[in-house]
PDB file of C-alpha atoms in Angstrom:
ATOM      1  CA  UNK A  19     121.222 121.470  86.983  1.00 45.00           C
ATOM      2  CA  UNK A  20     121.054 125.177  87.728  1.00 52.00           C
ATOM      3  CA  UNK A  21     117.761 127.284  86.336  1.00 73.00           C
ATOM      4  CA  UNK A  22     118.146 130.296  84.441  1.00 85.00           C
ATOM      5  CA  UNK A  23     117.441 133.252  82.754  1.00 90.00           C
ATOM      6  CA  UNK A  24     118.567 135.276  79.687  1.00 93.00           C
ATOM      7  CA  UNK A  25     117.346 139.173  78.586  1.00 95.00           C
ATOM      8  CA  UNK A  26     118.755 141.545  76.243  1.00 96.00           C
ATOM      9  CA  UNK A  27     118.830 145.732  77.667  1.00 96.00           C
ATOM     10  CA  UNK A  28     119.428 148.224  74.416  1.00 96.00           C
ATOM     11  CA  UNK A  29     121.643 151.230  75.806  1.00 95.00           C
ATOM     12  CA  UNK A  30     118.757 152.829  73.903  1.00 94.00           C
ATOM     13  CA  UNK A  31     115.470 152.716  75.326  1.00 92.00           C
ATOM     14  CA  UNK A  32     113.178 153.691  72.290  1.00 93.00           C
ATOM     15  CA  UNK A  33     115.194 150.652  70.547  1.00 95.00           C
ATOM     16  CA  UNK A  34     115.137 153.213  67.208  1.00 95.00           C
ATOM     17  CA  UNK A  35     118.051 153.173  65.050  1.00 95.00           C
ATOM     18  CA  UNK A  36     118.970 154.516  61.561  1.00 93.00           C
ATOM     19  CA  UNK A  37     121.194 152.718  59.052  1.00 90.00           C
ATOM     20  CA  UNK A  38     124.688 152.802  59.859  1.00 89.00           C
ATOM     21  CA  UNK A  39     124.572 152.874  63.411  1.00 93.00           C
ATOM     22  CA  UNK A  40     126.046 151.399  66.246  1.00 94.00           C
ATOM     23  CA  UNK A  41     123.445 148.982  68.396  1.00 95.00           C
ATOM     24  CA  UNK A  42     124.919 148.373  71.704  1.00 95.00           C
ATOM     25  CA  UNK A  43     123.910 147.281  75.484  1.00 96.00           C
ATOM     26  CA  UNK A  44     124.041 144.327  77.389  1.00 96.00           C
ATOM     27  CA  UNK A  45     122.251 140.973  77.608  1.00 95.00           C
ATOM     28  CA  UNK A  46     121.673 139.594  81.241  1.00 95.00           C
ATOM     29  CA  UNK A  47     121.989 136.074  81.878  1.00 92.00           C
ATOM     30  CA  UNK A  48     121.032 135.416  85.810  1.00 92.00           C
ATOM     31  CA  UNK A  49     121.463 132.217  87.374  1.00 87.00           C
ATOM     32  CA  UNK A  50     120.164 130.417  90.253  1.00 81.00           C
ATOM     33  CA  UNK A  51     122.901 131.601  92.895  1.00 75.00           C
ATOM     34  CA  UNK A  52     124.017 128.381  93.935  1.00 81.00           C
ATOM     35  CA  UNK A  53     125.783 126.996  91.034  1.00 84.00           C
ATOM     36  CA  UNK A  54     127.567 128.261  88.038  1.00 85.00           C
ATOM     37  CA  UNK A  55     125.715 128.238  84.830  1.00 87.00           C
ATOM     38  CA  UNK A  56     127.964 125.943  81.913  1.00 88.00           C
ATOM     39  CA  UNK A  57     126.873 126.859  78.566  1.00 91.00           C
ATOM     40  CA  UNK A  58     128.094 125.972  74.671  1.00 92.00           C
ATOM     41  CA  UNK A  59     128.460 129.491  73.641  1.00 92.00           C
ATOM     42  CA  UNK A  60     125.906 132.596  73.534  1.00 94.00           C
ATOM     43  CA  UNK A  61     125.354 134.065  70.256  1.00 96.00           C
ATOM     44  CA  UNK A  62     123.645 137.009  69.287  1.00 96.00           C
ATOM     45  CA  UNK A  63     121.741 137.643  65.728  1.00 96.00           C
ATOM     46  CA  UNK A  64     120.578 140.451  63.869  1.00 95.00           C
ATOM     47  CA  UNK A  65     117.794 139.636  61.224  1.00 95.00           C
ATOM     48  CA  UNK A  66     116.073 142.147  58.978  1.00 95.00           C
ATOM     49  CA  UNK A  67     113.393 140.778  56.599  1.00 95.00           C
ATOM     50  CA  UNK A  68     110.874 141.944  54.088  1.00 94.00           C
ATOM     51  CA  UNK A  69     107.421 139.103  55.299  1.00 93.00           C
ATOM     52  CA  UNK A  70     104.839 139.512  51.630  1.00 89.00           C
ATOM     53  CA  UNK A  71     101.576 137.212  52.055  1.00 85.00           C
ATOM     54  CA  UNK A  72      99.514 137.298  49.283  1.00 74.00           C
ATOM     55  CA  UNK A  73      95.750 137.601  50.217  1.00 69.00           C
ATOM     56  CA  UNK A  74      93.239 135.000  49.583  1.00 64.00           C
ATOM     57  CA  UNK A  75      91.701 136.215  46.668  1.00 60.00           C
ATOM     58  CA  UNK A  76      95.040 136.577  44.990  1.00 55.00           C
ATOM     59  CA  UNK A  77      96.366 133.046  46.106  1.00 54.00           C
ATOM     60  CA  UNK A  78      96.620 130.776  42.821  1.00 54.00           C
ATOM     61  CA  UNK A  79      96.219 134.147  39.827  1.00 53.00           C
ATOM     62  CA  UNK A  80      99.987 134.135  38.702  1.00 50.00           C
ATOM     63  CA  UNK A  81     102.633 131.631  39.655  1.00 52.00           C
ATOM     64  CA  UNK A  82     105.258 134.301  39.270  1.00 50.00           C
ATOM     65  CA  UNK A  83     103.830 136.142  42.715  1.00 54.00           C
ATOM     66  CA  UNK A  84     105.234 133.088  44.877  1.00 56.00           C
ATOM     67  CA  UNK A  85     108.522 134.393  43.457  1.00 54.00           C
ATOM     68  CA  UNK A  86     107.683 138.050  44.098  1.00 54.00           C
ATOM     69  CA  UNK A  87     106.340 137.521  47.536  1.00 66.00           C
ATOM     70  CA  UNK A  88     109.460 135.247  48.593  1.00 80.00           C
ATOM     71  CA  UNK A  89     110.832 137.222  51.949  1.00 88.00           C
ATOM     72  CA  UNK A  90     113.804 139.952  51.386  1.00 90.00           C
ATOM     73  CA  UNK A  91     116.536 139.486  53.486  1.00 93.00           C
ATOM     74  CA  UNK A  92     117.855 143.015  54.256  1.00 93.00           C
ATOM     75  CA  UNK A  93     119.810 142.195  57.260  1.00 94.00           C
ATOM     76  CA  UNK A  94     121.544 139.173  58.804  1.00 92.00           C
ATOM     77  CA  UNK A  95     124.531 139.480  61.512  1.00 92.00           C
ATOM     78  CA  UNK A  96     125.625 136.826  63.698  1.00 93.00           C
ATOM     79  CA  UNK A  97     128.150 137.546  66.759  1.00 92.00           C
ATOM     80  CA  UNK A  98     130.047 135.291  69.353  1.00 93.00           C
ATOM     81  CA  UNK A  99     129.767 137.125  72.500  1.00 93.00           C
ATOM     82  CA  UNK A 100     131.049 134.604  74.789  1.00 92.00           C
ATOM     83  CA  UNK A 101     132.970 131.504  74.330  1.00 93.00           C
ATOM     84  CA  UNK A 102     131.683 128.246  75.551  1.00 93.00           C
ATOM     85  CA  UNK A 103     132.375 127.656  79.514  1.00 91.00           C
ATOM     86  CA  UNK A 104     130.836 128.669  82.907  1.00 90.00           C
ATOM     87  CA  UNK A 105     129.231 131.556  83.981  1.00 89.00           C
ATOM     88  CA  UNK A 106     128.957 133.240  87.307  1.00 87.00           C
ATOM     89  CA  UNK A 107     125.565 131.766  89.805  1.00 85.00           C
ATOM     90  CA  UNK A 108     124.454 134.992  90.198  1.00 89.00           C
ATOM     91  CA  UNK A 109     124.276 137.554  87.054  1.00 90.00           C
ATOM     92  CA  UNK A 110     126.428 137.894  84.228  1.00 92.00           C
ATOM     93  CA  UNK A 111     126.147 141.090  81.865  1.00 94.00           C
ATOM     94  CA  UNK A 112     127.983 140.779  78.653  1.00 94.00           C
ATOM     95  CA  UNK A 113     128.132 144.154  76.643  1.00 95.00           C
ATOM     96  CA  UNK A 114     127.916 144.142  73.187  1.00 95.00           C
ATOM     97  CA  UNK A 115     128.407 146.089  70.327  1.00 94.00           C
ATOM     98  CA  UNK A 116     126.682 145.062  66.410  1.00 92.00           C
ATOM     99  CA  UNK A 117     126.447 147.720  63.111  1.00 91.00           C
ATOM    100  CA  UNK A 118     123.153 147.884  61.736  1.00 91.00           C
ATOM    101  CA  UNK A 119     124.247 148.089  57.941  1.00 89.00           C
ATOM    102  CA  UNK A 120     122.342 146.204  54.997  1.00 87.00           C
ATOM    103  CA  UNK A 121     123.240 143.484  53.286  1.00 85.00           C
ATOM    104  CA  UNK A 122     125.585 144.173  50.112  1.00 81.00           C
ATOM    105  CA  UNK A 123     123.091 142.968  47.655  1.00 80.00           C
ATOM    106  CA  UNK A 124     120.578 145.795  49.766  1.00 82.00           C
ATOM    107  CA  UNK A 125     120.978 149.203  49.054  1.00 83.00           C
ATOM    108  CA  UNK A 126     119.196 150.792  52.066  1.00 84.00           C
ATOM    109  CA  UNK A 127     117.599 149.316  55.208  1.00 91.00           C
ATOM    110  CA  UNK A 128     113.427 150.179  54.776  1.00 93.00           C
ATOM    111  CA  UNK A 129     111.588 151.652  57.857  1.00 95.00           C
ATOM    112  CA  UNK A 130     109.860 149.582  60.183  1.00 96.00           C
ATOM    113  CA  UNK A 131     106.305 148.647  58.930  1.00 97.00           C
ATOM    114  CA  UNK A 132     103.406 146.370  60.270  1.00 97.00           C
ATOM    115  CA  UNK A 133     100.901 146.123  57.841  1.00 94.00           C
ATOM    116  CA  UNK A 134      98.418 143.410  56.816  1.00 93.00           C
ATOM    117  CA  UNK A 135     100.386 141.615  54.164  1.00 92.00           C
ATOM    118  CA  UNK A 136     104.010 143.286  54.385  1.00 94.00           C
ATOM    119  CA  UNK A 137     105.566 143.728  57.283  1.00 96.00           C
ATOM    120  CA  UNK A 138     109.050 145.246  57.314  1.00 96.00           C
ATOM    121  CA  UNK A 139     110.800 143.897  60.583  1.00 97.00           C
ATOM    122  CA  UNK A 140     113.986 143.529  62.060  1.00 97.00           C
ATOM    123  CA  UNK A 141     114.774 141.445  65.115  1.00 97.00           C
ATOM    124  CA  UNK A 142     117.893 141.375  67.794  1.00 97.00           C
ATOM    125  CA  UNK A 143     118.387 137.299  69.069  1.00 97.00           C
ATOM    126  CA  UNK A 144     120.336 135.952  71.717  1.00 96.00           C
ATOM    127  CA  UNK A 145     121.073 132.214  72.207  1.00 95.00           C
ATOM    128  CA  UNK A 146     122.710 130.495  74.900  1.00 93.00           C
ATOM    129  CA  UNK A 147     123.374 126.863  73.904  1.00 92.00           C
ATOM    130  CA  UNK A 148     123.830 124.187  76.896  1.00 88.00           C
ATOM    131  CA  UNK A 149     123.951 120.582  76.753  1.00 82.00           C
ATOM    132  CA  UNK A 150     121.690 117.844  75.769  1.00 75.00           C
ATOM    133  CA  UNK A 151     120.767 117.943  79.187  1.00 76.00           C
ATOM    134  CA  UNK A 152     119.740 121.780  79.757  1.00 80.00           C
ATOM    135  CA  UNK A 153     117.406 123.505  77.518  1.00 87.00           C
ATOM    136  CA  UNK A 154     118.574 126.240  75.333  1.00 89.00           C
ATOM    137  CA  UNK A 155     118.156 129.558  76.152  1.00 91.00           C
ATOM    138  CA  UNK A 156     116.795 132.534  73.342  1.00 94.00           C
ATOM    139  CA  UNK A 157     115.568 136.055  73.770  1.00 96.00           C
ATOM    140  CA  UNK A 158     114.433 137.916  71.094  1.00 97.00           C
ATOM    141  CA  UNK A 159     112.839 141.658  70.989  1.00 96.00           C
ATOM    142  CA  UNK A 160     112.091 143.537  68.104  1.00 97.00           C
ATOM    143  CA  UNK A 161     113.733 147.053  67.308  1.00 96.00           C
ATOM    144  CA  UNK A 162     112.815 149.897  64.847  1.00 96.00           C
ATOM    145  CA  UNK A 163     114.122 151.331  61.726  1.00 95.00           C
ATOM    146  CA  UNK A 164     114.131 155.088  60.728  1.00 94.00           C
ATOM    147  CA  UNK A 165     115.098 156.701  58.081  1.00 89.00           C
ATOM    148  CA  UNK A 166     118.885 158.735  58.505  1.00 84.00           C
ATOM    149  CA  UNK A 167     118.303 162.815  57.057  1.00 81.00           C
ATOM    150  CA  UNK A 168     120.995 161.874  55.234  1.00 76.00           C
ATOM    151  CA  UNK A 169     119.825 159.226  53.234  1.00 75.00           C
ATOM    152  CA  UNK A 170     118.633 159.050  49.425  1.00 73.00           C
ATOM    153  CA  UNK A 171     115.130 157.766  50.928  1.00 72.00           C
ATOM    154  CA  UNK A 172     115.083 161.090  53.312  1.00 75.00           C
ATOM    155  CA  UNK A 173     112.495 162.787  51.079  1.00 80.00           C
ATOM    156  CA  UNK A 174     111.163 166.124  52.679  1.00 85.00           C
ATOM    157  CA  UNK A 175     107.817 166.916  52.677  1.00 86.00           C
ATOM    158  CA  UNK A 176     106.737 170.286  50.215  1.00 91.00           C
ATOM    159  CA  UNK A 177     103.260 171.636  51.247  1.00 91.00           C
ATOM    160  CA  UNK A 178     101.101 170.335  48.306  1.00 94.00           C
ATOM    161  CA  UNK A 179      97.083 171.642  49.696  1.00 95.00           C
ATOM    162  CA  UNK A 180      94.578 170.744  47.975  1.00 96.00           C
ATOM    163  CA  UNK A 181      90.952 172.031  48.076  1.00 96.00           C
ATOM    164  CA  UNK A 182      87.905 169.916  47.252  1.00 95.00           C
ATOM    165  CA  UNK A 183      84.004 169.985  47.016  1.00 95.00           C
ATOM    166  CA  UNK A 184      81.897 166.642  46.991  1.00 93.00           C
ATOM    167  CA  UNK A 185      78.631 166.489  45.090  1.00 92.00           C
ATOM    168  CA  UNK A 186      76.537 163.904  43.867  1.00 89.00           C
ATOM    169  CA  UNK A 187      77.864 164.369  40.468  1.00 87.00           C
ATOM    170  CA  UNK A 188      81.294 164.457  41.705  1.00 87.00           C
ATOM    171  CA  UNK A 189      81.304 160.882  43.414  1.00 85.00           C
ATOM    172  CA  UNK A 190      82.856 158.347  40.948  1.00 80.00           C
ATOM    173  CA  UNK A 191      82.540 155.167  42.812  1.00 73.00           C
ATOM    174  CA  UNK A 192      77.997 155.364  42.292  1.00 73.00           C
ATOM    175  CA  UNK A 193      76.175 153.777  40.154  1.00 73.00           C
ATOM    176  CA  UNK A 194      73.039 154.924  40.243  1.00 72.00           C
ATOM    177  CA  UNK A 195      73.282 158.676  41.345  1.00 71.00           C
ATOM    178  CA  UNK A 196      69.929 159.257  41.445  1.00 74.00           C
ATOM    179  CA  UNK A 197      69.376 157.471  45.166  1.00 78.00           C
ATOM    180  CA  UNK A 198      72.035 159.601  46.969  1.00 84.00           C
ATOM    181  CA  UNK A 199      70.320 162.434  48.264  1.00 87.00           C
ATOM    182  CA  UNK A 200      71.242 165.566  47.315  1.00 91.00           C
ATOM    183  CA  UNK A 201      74.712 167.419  49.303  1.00 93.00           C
ATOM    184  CA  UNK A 202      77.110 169.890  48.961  1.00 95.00           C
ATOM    185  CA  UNK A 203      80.207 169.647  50.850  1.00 96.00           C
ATOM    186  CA  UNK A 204      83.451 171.773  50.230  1.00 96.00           C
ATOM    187  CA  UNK A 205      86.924 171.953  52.406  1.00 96.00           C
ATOM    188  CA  UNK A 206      90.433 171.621  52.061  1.00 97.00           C
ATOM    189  CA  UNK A 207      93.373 169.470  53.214  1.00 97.00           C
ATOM    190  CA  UNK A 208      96.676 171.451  54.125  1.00 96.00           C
ATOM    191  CA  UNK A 209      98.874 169.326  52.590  1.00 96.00           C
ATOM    192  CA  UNK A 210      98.748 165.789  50.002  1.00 96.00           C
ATOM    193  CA  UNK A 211     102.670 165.019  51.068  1.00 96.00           C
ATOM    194  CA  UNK A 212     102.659 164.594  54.194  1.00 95.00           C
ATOM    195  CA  UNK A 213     105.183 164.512  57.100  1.00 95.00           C
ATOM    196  CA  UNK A 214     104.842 161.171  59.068  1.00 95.00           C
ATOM    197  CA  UNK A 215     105.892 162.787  62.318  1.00 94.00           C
ATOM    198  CA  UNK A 216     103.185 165.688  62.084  1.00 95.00           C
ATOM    199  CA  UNK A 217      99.412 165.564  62.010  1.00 96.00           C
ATOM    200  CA  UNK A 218      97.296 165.544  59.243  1.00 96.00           C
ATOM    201  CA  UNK A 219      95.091 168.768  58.994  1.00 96.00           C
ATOM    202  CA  UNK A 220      92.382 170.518  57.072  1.00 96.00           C
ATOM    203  CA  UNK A 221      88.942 171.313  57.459  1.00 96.00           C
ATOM    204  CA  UNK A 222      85.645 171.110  55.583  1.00 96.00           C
ATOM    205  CA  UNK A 223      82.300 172.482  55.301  1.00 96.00           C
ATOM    206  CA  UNK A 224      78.639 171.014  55.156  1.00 96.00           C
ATOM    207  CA  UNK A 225      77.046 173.550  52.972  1.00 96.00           C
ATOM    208  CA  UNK A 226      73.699 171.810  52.201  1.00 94.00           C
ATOM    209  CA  UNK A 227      72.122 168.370  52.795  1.00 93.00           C
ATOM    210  CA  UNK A 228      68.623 167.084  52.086  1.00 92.00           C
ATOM    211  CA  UNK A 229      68.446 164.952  54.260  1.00 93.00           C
ATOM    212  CA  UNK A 230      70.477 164.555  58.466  1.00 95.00           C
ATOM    213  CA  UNK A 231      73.518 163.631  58.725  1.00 95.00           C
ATOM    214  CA  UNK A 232      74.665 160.864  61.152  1.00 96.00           C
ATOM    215  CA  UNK A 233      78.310 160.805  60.545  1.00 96.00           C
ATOM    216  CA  UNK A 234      81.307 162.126  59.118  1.00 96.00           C
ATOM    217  CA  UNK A 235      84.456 160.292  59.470  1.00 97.00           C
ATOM    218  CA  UNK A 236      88.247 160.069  58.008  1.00 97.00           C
ATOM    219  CA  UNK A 237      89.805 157.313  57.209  1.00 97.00           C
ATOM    220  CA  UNK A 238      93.144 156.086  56.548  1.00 98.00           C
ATOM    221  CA  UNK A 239      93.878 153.668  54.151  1.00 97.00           C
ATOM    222  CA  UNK A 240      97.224 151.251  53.676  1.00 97.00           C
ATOM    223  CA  UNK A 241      97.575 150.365  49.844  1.00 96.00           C
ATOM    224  CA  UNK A 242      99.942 147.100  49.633  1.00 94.00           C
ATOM    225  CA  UNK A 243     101.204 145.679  46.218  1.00 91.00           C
ATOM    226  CA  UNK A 244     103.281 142.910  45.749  1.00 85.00           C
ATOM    227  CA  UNK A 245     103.811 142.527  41.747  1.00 73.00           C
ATOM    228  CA  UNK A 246     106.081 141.540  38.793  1.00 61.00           C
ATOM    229  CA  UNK A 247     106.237 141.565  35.355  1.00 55.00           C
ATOM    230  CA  UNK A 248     103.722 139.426  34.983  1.00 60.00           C
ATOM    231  CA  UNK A 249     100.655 141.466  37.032  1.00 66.00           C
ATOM    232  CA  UNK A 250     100.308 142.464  40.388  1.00 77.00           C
ATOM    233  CA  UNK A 251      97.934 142.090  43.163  1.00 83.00           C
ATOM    234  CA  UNK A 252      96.877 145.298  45.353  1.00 87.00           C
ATOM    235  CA  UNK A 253      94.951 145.085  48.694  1.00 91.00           C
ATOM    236  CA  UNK A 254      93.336 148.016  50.755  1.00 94.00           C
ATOM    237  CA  UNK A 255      93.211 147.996  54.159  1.00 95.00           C
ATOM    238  CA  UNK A 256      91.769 150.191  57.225  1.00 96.00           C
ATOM    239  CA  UNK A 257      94.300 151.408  59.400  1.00 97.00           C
ATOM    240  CA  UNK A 258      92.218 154.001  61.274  1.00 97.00           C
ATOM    241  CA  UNK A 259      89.054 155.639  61.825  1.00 97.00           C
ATOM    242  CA  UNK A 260      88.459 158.998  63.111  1.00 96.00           C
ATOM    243  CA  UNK A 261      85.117 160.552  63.665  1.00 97.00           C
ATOM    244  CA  UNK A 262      85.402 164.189  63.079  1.00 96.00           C
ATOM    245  CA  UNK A 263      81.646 165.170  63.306  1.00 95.00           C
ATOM    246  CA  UNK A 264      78.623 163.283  64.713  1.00 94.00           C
ATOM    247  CA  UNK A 265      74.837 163.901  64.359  1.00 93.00           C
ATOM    248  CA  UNK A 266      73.689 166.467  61.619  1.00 94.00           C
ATOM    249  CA  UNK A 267      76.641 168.954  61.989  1.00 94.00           C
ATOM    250  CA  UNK A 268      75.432 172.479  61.357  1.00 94.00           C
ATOM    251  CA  UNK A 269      75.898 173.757  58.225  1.00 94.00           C
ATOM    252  CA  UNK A 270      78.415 176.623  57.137  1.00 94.00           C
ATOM    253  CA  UNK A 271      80.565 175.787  60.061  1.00 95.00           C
ATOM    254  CA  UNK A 272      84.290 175.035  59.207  1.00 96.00           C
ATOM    255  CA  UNK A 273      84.918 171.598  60.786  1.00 96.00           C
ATOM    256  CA  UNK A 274      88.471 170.545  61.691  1.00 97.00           C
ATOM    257  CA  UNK A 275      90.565 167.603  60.493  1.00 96.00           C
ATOM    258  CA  UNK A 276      93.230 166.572  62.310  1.00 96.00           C
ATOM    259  CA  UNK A 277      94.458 162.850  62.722  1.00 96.00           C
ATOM    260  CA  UNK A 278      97.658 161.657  63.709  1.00 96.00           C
ATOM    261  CA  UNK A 279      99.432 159.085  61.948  1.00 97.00           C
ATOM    262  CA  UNK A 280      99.898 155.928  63.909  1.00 95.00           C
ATOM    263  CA  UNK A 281     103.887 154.325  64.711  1.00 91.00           C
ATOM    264  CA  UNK A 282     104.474 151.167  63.135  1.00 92.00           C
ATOM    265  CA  UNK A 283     101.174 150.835  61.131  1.00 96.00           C
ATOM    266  CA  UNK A 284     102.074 153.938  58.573  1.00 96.00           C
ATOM    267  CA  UNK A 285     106.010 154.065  57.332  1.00 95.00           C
ATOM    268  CA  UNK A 286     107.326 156.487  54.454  1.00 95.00           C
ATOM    269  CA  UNK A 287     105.926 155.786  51.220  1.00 95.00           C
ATOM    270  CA  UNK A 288     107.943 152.966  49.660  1.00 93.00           C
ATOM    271  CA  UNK A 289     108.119 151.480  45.824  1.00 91.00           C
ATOM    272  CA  UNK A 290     110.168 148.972  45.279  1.00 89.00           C
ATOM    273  CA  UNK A 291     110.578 146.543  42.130  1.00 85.00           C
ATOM    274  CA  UNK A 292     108.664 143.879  44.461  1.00 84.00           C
ATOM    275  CA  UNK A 293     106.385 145.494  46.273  1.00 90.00           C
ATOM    276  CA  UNK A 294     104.810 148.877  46.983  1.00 93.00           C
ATOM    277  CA  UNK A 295     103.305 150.456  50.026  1.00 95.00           C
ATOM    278  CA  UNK A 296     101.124 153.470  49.932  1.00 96.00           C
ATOM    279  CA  UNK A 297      98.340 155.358  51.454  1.00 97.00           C
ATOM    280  CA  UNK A 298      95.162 157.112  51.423  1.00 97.00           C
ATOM    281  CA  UNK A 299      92.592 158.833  52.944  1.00 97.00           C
ATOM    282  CA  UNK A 300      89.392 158.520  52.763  1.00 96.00           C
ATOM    283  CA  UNK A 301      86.312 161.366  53.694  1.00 96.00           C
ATOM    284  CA  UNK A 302      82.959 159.124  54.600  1.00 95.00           C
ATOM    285  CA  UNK A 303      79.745 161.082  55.581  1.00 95.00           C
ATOM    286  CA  UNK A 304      77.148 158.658  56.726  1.00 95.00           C
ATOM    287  CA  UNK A 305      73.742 159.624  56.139  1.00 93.00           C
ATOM    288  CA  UNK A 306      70.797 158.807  59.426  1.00 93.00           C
ATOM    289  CA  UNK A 307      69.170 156.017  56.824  1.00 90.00           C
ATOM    290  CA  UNK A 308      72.980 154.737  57.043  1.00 90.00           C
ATOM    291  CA  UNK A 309      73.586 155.034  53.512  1.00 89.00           C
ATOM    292  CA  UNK A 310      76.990 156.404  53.110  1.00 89.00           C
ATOM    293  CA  UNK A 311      79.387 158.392  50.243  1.00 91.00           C
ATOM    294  CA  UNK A 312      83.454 158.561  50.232  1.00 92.00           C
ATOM    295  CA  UNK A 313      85.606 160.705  48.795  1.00 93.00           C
ATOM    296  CA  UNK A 314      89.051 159.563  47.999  1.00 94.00           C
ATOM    297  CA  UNK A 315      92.360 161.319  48.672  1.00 96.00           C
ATOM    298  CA  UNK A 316      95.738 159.584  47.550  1.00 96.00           C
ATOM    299  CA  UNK A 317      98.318 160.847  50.273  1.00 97.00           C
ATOM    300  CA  UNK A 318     102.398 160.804  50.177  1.00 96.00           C
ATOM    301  CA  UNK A 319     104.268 160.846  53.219  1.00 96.00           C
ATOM    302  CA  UNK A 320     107.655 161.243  54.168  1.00 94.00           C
ATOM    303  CA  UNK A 321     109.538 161.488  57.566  1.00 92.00           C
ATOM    304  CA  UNK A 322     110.520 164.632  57.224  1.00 89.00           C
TER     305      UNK A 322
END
């Protein structure tokens, strides 16, 4: 019984792709080098699917959600790439060529996206079957989907800057006012629409405080939905945090913003009739008796 092993090698080594292209390379299958390996066939599989888990706390609200937050199929491509026999002892590279294109009933292919409870994946599969008396052999890796310039999703960002100043009056999410001391902070953020593949900028100022600072932070924020006609459920989630100023900054002195948005974890802002996923960022100053105020930003981004 000869031992073996099976890998997959994209001609592409960042394994990105747009819709419409071409995914080729080769997958490896190396034997023991003393006997030829007999197989049933090896098979390779493209899958693309839409994953929505409802959280805990919306588990059990609306029956229709199990509907909503059924998985979307967006891709799902099978290929014979060699017919069952015997392969060589040594190593056997079989090239291979598969379109990436959606399913009919899809209209595009979404970027790749791991968030918390929707993940937007797509995975490339190879299976060697054997007999009853040989294990099966499966490798599977994972590639990632951008968005083509060409396509109807290909929104461009337009500057869009935005200046703010955070008071005590101005915070909305306090309910009794009169315990946050008193602060005046004022800056500005370059841009609301935002290009994924550039960094997020601005600056603000600390113009007053009554009492030390300990903090200030930004945060960025993944907003998931999964809804229907019948209500919705919406989860917030930390993605990042970046500490932009530590100990009681000095006052009147422009401080810089600048974070960059993470691969994978952030995607083009999507809305779809199932599910939505969006973004913000959050400003936190943390005061030294750790009491803490946030100022809320709704961002859009784009890929280009």
């Amino acid at each position: 019984m000869s031992q073996c092993s099976i890998d997959i090698r994209l001609k592409r080594s960042s394994k990105e792709y747009a819709d419409g292209d071409l995914i080729s390379g080769e997958v490896i299958i190396i034997g023991n080098g003393t006997s030829a390996i007999q197989h049933n066939g090896v098979y390779l599989y493209l899958d693309g699917m839409v994953n929505i888990n409802l959280s805990t706390k919306n588990v059990g609200m609306f029956e229709a959600f199990y509907n909503s937050a059924k998985p979307i199929q967006l891709i799902n491509y099978s290929l014979e790439i060699s017919k069952p026999g015997k392969l060589a002892a040594n190593r056997t590279e079989i090239p291979f060529e598969i379109p990436l294109r959606a399913k009919s009933s899809i209209k595009h292919l979404y970027e790749t996206y791991h968030g918390v409870f929707i993940t937007v994946q797509y995975f490339l599969r190879v299976d060697m079957k054997r007999s009853f008396l040989s294990k099966d052999l499966s490798k599977q890796i994972e590639i990632l989907i951008v968005t083509r310039p060409t396509s109807e999703l290909a929104e461009k960002a337009v500057a869009k800057p935005i200046e703010f100043t955070v008071t005590p009056d101005s915070l909305n999410n306090v309910k009794d006012k009169n315990k946050i001391p008193q602060f005046n902070i004022t800056g500005q953020i370059d841009s609301t629409i935002c290009c994924i593949q550039k960094p997020f900028n601005g600056q603000l100022i600390v113009n007053e405080s009554s009492i030390p600072i300990k903090s200030i932070e930004i945060q960025l924020v993944r907003v998931e939905t999964c809804g229907c006609a019948e209500g919705y459920a919406k989860d917030l989630t930390e993605i990042q945090n970046i500490q932009i100023g530590e100990g009681d900054v000095p006052r009147q002195i422009a401080i810089p913003i600048y974070m960059i948005f993470p691969r994978l974890f952030t995607c083009p802002t999507l809305l779809t009739t199932n599910f939505k996923i969006e973004f913000e960022i959050n400003l936190v100053v943390v005061f030294e008796d750790d009491r803490l105020i946030t100022e809320n930003f709704p961002i859009k981004l784009t890929r280009f």
